[in-house]
XYZ file of C-alpha atoms in Angstrom:
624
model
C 28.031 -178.462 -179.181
C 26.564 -176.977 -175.494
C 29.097 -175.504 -173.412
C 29.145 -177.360 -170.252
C 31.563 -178.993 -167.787
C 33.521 -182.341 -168.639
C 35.300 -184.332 -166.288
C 37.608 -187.269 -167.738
C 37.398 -190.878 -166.350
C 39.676 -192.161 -164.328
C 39.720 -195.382 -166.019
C 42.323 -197.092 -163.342
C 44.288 -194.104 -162.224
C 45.191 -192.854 -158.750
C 41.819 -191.656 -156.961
C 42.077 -187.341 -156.109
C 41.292 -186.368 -152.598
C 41.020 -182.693 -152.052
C 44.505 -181.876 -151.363
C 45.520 -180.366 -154.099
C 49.671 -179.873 -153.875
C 49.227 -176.851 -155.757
C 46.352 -174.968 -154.629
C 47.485 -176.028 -151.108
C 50.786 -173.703 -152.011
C 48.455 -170.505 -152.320
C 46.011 -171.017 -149.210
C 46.088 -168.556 -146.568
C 46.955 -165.097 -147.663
C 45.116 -165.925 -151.380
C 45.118 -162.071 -152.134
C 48.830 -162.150 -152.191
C 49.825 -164.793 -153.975
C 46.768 -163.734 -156.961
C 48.855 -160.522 -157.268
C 51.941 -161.848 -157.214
C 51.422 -164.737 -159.918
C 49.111 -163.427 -162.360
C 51.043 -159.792 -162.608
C 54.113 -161.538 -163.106
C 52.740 -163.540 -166.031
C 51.005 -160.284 -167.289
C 54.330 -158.736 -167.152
C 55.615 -161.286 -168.740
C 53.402 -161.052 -171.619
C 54.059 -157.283 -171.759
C 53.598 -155.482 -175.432
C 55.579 -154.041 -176.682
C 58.577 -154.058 -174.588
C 58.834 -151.570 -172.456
C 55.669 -150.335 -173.013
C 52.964 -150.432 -169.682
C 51.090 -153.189 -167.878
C 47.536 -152.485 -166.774
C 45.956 -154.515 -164.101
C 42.498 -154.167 -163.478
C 41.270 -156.413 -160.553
C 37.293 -156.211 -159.993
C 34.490 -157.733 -157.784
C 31.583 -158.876 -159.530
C 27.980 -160.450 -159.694
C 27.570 -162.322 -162.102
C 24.152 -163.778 -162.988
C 24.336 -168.106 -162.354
C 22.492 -168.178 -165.752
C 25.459 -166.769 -167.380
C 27.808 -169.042 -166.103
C 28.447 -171.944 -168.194
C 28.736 -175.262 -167.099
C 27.225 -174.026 -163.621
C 24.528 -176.769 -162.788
C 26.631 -179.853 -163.343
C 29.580 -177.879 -161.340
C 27.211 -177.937 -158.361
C 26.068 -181.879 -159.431
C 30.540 -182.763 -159.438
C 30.051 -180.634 -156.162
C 27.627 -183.053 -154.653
C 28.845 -186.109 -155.984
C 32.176 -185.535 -153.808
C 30.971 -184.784 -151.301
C 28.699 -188.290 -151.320
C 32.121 -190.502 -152.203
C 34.147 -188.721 -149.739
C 31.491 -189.414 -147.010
C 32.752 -188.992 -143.437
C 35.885 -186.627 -144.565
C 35.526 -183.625 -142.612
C 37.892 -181.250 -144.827
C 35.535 -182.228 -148.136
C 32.515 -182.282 -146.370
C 33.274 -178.550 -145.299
C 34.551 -177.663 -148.809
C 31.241 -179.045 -150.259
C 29.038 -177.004 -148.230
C 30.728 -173.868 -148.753
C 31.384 -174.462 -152.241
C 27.160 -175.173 -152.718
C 26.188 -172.573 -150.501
C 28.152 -169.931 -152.349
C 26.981 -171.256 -155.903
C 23.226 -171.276 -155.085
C 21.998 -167.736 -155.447
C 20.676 -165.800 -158.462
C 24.273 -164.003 -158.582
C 27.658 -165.426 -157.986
C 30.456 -163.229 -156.721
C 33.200 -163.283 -159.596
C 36.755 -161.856 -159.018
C 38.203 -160.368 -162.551
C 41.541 -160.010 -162.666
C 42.565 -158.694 -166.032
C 45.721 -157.254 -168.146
C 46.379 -154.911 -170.771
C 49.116 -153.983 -172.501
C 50.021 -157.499 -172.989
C 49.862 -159.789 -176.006
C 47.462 -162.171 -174.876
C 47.287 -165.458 -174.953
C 48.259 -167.739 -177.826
C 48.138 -171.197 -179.640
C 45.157 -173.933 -180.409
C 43.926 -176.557 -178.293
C 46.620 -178.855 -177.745
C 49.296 -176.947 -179.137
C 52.046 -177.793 -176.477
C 54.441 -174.638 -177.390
C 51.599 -172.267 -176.961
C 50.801 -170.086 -173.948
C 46.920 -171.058 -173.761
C 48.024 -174.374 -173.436
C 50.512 -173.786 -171.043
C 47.908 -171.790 -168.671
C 44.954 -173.394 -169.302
C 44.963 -177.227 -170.475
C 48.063 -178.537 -168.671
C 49.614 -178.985 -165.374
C 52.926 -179.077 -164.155
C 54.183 -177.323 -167.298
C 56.622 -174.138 -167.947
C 56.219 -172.861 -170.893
C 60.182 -171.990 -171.854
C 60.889 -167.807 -171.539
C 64.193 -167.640 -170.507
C 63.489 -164.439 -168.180
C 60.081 -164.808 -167.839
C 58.864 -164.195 -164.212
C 56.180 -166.983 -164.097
C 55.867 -168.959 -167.370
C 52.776 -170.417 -166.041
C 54.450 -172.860 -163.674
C 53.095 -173.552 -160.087
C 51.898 -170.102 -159.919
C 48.458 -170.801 -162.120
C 46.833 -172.245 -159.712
C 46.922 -169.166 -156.922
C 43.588 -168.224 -158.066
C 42.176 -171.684 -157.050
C 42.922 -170.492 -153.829
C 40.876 -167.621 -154.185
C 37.680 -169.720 -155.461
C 34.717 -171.131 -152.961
C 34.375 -173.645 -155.875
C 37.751 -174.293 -156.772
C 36.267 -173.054 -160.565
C 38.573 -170.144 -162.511
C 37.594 -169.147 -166.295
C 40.006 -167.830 -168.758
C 38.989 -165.647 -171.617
C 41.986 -163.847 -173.955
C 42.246 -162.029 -177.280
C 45.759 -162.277 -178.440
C 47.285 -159.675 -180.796
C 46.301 -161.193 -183.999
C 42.670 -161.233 -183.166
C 42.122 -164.460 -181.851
C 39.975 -165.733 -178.982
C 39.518 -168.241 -176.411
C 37.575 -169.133 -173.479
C 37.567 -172.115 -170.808
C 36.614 -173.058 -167.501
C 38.848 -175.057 -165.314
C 37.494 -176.922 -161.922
C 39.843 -179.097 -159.737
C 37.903 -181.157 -157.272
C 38.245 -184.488 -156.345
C 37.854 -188.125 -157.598
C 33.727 -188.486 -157.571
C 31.002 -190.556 -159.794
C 29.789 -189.115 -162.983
C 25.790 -189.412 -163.968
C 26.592 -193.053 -165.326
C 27.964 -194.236 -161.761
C 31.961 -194.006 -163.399
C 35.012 -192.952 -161.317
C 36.391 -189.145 -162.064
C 39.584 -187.515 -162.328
C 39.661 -184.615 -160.305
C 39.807 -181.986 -162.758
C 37.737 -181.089 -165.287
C 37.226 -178.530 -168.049
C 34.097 -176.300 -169.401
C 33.654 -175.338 -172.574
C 32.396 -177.386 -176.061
C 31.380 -181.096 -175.293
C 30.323 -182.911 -177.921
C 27.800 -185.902 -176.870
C 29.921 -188.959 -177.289
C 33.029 -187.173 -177.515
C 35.443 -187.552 -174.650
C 36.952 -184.300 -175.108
C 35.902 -180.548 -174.157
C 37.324 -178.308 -176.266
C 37.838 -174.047 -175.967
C 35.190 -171.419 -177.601
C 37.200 -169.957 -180.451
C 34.363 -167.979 -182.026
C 33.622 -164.506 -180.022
C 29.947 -164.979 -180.556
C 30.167 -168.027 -178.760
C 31.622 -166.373 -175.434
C 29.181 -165.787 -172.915
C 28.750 -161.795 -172.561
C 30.201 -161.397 -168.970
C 33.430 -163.114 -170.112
C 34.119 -160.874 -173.380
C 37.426 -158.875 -173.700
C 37.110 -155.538 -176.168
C 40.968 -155.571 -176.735
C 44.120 -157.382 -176.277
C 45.606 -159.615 -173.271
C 43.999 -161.950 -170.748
C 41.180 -162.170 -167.947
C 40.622 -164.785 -165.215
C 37.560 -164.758 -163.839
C 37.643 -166.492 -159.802
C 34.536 -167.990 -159.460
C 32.695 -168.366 -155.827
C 35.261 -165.793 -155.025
C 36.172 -165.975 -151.186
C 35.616 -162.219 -150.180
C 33.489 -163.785 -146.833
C 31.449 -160.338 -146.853
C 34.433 -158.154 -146.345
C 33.399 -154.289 -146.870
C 36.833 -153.315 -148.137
C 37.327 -156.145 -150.074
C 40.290 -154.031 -152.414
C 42.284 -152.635 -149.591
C 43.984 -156.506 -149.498
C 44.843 -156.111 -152.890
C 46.135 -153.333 -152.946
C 48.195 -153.125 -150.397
C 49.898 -156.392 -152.100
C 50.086 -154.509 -155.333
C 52.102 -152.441 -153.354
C 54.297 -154.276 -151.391
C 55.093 -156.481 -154.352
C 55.516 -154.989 -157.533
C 56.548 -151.212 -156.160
C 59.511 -150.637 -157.742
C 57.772 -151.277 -161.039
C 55.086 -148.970 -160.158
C 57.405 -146.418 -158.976
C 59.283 -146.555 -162.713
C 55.918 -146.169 -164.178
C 56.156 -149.618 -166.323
C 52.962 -150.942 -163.960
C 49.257 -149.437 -163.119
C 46.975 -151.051 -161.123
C 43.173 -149.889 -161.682
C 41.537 -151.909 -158.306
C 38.089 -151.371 -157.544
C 37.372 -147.639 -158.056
C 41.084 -146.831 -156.743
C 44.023 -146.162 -159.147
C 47.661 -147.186 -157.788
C 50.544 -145.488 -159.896
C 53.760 -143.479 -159.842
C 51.532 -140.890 -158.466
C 49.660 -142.134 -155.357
C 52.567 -144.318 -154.555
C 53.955 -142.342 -152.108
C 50.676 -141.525 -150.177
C 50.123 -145.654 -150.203
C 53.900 -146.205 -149.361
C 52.728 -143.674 -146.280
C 48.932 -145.504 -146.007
C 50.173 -148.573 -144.859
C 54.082 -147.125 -143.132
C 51.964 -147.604 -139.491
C 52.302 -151.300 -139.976
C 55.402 -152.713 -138.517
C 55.466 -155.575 -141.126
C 55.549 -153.178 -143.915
C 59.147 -152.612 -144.707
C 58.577 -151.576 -148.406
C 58.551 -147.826 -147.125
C 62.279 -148.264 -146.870
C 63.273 -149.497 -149.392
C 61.384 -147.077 -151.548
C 62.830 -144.106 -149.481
C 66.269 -145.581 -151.386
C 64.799 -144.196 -154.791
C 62.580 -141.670 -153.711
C 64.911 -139.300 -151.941
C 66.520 -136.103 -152.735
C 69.949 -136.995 -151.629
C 69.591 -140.251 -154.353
C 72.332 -142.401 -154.572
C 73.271 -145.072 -157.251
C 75.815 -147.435 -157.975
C 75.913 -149.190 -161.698
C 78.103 -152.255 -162.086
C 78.755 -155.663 -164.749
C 78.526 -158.281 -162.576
C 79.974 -161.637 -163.773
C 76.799 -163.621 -165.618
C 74.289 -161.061 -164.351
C 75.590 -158.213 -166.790
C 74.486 -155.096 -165.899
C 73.381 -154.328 -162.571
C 71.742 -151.033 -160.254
C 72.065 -150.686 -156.567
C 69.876 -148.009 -154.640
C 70.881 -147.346 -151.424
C 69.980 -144.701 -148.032
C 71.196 -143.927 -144.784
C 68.477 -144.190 -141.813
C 67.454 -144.070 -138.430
C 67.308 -147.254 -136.110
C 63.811 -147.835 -137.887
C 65.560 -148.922 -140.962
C 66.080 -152.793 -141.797
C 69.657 -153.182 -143.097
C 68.350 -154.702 -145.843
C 68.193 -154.662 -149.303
C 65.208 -155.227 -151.544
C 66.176 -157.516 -154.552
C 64.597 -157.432 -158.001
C 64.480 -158.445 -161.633
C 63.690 -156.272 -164.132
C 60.159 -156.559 -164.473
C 60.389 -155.051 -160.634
C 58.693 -157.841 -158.670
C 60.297 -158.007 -155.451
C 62.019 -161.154 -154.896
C 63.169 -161.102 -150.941
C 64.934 -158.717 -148.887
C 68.721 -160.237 -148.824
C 70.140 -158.915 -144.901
C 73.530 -159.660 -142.705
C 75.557 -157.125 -144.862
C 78.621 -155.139 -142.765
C 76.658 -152.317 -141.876
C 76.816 -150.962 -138.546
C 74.885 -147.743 -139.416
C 70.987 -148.090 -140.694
C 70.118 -148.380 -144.233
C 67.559 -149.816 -146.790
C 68.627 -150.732 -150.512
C 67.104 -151.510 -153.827
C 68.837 -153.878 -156.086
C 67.989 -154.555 -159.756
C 69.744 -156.705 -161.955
C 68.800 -155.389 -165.743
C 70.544 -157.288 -168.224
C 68.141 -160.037 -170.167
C 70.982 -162.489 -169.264
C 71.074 -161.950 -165.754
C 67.085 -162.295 -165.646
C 67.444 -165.683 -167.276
C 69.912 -166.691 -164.733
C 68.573 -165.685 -162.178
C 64.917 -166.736 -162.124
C 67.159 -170.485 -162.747
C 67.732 -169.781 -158.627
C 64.117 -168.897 -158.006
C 61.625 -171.223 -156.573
C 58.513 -171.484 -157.317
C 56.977 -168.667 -155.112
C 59.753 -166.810 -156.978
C 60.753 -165.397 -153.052
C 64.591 -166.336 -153.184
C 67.591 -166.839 -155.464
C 68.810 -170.129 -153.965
C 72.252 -171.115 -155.634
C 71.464 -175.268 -154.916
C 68.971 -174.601 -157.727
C 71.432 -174.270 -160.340
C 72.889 -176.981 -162.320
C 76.338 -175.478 -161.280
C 75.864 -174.898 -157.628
C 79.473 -173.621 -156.867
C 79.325 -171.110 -159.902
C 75.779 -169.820 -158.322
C 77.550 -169.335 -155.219
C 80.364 -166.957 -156.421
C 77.684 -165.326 -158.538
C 75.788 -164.530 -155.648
C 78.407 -163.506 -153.280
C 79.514 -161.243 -155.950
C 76.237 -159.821 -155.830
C 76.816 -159.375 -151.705
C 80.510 -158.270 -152.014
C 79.648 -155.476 -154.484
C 76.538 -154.527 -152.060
C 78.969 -154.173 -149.227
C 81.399 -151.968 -151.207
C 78.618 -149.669 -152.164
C 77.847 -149.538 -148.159
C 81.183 -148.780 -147.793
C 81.035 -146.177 -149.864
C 77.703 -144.905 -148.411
C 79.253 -144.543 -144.431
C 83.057 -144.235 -145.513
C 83.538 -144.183 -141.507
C 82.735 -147.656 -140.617
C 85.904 -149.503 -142.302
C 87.587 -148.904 -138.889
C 84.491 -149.890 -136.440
C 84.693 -153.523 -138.091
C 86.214 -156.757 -137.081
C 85.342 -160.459 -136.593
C 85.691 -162.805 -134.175
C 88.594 -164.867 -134.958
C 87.789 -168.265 -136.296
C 83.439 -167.204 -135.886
C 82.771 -168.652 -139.232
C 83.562 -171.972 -138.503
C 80.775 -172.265 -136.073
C 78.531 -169.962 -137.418
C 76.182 -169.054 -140.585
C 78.092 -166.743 -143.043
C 78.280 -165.431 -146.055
C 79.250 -168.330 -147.959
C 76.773 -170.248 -146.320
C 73.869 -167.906 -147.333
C 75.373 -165.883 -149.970
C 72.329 -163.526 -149.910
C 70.376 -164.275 -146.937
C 66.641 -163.673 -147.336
C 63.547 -163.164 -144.494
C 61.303 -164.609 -146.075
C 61.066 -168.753 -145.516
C 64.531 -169.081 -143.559
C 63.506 -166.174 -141.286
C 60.314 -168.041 -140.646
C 61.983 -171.263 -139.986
C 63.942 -169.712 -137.571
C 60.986 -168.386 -135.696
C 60.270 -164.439 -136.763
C 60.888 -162.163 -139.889
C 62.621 -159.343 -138.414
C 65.961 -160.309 -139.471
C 69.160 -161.341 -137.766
C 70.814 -158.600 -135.338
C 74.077 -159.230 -134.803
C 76.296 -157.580 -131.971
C 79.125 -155.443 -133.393
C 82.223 -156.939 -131.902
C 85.322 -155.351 -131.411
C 87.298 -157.898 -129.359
C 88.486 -161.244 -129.940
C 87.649 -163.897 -127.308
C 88.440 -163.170 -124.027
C 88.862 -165.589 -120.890
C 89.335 -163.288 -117.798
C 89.366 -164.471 -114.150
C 87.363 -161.578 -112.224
C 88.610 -160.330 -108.802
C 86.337 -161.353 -105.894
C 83.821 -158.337 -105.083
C 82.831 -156.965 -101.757
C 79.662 -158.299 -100.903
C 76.579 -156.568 -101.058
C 74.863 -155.533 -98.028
C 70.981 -156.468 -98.182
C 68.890 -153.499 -96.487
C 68.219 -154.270 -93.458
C 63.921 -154.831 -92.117
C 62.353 -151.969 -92.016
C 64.241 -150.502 -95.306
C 67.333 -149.355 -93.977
C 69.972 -148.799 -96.793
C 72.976 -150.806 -97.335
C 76.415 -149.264 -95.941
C 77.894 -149.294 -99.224
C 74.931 -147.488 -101.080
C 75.126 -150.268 -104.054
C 71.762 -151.746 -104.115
C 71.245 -151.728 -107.525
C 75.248 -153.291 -108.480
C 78.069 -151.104 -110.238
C 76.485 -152.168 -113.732
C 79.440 -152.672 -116.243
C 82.374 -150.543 -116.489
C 83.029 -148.369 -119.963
C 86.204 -150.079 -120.721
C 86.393 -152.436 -123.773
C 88.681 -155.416 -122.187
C 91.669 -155.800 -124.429
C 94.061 -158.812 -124.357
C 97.214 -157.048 -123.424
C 95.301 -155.226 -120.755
C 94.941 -155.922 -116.961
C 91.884 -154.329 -116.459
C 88.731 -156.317 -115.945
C 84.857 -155.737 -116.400
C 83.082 -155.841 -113.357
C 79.543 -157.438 -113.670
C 76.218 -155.731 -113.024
C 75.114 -155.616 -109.190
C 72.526 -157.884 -108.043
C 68.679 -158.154 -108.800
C 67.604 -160.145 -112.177
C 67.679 -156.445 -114.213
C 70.845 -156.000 -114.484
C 72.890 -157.636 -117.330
C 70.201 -160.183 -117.901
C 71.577 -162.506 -115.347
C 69.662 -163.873 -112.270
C 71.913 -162.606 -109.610
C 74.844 -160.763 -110.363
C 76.803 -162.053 -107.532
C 80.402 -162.530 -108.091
C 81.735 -165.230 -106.311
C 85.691 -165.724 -105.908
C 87.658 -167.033 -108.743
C 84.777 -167.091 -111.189
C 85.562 -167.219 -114.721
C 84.137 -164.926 -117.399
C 84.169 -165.959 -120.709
C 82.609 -164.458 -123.543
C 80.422 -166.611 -125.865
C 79.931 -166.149 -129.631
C 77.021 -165.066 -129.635
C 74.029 -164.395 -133.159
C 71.077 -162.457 -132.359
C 67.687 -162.776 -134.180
C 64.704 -160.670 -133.557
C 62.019 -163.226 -133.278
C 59.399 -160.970 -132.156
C 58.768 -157.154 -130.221
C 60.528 -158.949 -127.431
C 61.549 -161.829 -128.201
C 65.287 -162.810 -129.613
C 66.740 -166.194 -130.594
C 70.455 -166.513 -129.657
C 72.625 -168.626 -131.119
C 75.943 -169.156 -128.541
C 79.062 -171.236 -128.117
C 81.858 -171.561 -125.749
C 85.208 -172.955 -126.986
C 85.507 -174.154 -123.233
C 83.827 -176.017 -120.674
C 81.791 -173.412 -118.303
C 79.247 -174.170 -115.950
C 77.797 -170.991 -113.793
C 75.807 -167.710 -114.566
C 74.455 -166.933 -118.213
C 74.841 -162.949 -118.277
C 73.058 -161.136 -121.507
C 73.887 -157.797 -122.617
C 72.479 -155.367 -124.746
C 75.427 -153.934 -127.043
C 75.092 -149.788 -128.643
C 76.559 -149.212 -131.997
C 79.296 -147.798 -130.286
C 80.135 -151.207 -128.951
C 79.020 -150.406 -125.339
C 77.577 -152.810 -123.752
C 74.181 -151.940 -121.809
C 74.129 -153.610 -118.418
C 70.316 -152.530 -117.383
C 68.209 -155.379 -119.306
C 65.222 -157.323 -117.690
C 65.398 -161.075 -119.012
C 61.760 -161.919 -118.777
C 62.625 -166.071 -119.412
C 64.696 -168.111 -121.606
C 64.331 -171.691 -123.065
C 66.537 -173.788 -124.470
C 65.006 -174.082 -128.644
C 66.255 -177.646 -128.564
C 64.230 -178.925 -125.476
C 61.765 -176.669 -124.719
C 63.156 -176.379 -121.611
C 63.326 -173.091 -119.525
C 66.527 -172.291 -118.195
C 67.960 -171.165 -115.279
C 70.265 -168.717 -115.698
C 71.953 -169.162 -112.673
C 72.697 -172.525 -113.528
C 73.889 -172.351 -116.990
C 76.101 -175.127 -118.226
C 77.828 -175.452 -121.767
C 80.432 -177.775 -123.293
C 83.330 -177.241 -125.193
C 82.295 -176.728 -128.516
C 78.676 -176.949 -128.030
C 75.987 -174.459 -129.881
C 73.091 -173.836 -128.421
C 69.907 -172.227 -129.525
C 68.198 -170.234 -126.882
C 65.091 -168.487 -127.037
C 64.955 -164.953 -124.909
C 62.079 -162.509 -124.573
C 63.317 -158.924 -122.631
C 61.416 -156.312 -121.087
C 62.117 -153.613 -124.212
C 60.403 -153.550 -127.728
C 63.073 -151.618 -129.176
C 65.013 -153.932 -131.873
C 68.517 -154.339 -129.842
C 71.481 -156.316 -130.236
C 72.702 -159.083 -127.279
C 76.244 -160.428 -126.376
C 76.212 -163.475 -123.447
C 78.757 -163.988 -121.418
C 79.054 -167.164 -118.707
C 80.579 -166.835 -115.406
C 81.584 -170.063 -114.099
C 84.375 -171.770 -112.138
């Protein structure tokens, strides 16, 4: 038997473009999602338990003579691209896929683990993990806490491959060996003129034989592909580096943001390239990469690398045993709190706890129990715990908010001083997203959907709704030509007062003067009789100056939109430039001066300011 590739008939099944559901999953940021599946799989695989993972992630060149199955790889290649004639997606593929396995030496990406037990199982053998990996699809192999289990996750490294092509080689712990190639293409005509499947294997192909089985006998292995001890290598081929000179710096900084709390504990190494990333350059990476505003790992970590450490230790109902990591910062920090498992891949960063000071947080959950349960909530990115995954979707629900209640008593805790800065807006929860919505709110997918990833910023509020009709106001004077000053000296508006309106009291706020910088309305005139009502109002940092704002009135106003920067002290800010705002559900810009909104209605606004510093906004509508 030769070892070369085989690609099943399709003998009447669905023709395979290129769109590959899976692979499609991984494109974009490939680097990431390599690091994040196959670690979590290596992790899973860890031996003994509790013992340390290495990763070892290299770029090679590999001679094409030493690549098995190579020539009629770049035949399949062709063939595609001939029966999917006039597609421009799989006419591009096909070129770059050729082009890149042409030359004398094809760039290989190794990614391999040790400390693991390798993989196990014969051809075929469905309970096994090489089977699971390598010669199925759509299949789990059952580990109750396992962080991957070889679902969707497998096929990241596709992603990562000109030629769609990934090899697996692993010695398990009782000495045994395997080694296969895996290619997913599309639907094309073998040598004989016959319609394909997509994907096809390489390895032993016996002539007549519709099968291609694994090499089981070292010898067998071609020498690039070898492992000298125990656990598993995949081997990208046609690997996608497009001639970058740093091609590690990608990975590691993903080794990094991902899997830091494991490296921090010292259960994780990374060996990538020629650089080593461990408990001991952590910190100078954590610092590396701090000058990048997307990189909020640095906080988090500051929660368990800190002098001042503190921890809180609970049993939380079906998670068991449970650690919480939390420290105080300055407005820098994201209020947010890293979630884990206990093989320390970071999850999400769950946000919108009652914190009015700064903080970042680490929480693990470390029973084996509490693992199983939750990676029941995880999809298959494993980025959330999302209670509609569970078969008992109201028990997931108190099991999370558990998880939130406990975070916000340890906050408490933390800043002792805040119990008596917070209170709600009566009746807010019935129009907006709360806890019970989104017991543990994430930024990774819902942020995104909801236009940014910094996280919601919601004004502290100290008042409930207030309805106050505002005293007429002088009017301004405009200078006069020639730049004479007004007689009252007021150009600029009285901005708004220091007093917090309170129910039982008869004083008013007065409105910022004129001039579209002051209190983010157009005007600031005050015309007799006008109305001012306060909106409930949600904040979300879309951008470095750009907010989405999520407002309703409980009655009918039609006038003046008025936004309002708000301190943590609760004082509102008066001086803020609105550059524009548009209405999220039209597109529509809107005129602030003529702002209308129903009783009852929510609207979802879309605000970008003149200040890049991460701010919270109130609205307010003056109307008759």
């Amino acid at each position: 038997m030769s070892l070369d590739l085989y690609v099943p008939l399709l003998s009447g099944g669905v023709e395979q473009g290129l769109n590959d559901a899976g692979i499609e999953t991984f494109e974009g940021e490939f680097q990431q999602h390599i690091v994040r599946e196959c670690t979590q799989n290596a992790l899973d695989a860890r031996f003994p338990a509790g013992g340390q993972v290495r990763i070892e992630i290299r770029l090679r060149q590999i001679p094409a003579t030493a690549i098995p199955g190579l020539t009629a790889l770049r035949a399949a290649i062709q063939s595609s691209r001939e029966y999917w004639q006039g597609d421009d997606k799989t006419e591009t593929f096909c070129a770059k896929a050729l082009s890149w396995t042409e030359g004398a030496e094809l760039a290989v990406l190794e990614f391999a683990d040790y400390g693991t037990k390798g993989l196990d199982g014969e051809d075929g053998d469905r309970t096994g993990s090489w089977f699971g990996l390598v010669q199925s699809g759509g299949v789990s192999i059952n580990q109750d806490d396992a962080g991957g289990a070889f679902g969707i996750g497998k096929k990241a490294p596709f992603a990562g491959s000109f030629a769609r092509t990934v090899f697996y080689s692993t010695q398990n712990r009782g000495g045994g060996r395997a080694f296969q190639g895996v290619t997913t293409l599309t639907t094309h005509l073998d040598t004989a003129g016959h319609k394909t499947q997509a994907a096809g294997f390489i390895g032993h192909v016996e002539s007549g034989v519709a099968i291609c089985k694994s090499v089981r006998d070292p010898q067998q292995i071609p020498v690039p592909f070898r492992r000298s001890e125990p656990g598993t290598s995949i081997f990208i081929i046609a690997y996608r580096h497009l001639g970058r000179e740093d091609w590690a710096d990608a990975y590691i900084r993903e080794a990094v943001e991902n899997f830091w709390p494991a490296i921090h504990r010292g259960s994780l190494v990374f060996q990538i390239g020629d650089r080593r990333v461990d408990t001991a350059t952590l910190p100078a990476l954590m610092a590396r990469f701090s000058g990048d505003p997307d990189f909020a790992s640095r906080f988090y970590y500051r929660a368990v690398a800190n002098q001042n450490l503190r921890e809180w230790q609970a049993t939380l109902p079906r998670l068991g045993s449970c650690r919480l990591y939390l420290v105080s910062g300055d407005t820098t920090y994201p209020k947010k709190v890293c979630m884990t498992r206990q093989i320390g891949m970071v999850i999400y960063a769950a946000q919108r706890f009652r914190s009015y000071r700064p903080f970042a947080g680490l929480f693990i959950c470390d029973s084996y129990e509490g693992n199983a349960y939750l990676r029941q909530l995880e999809p298959p990115r494993h980025n959330e715990w999302n209670a509609s995954r569970a078969d008992d979707v109201p028990e997931a629900k108190r099991v999370l908010q558990n998880v939130r209640d406990w975070i916000n008593q340890c906050l408490r805790e933390l800043n002792p001083d805040e119990d008596a800065r917070e209170s709600d807006v009566p009746e807010l929860n019935r129009y907006l997203p709360d806890e019970e919505d989104e017991p543990l709110a994430d930024d990774s997918e819902t942020a995104r959907e909801r236009g940014g990833e910094d996280g919601i910023v919601t004004a502290p509020v100290s008042q409930p709704l207030i309805i106050q009709e505002v005293p007429p106001r002088p009017p301004v004077h405009q200078p006069a030509p020639g730049g004479a000053a007004p007689e009252d000296g007021n150009e600029e508006g009285d901005g708004v007062g220091d007093v917090t309106p309170d129910p039982g009291d008869n004083q008013t706020e007065t409105p910022g003067g004129q001039g579209d910088t002051t209190g983010g309305g157009a005007t600031g005139e005050i015309q007799p009789h006008e109305v001012k009502i306060l909106l409930q109002t949600r904040s979300v940092r879309s951008g470095t100056d750009t907010y989405e704002l999520i407002v309703r009135s409980t009655v009918v106003c039609a006038g003046r939109l008025n936004i309002v920067s708000v301190g943590e002290d609760n004082k509102e800010e008066p001086d803020l430039r609105i550059i524009r705002a548009l209405d999220m559900d039209t597109g529509n810009q809107i005129d602030l001066d003529a702002f209308a909104i129903a009783e009852g209605q929510t609207m979802r606004l879309r605000v970008a300011i003149e200040s890049t510093v991460p701010i919270s906004l109130r609205a307010y509508c003056y109307g008759n």
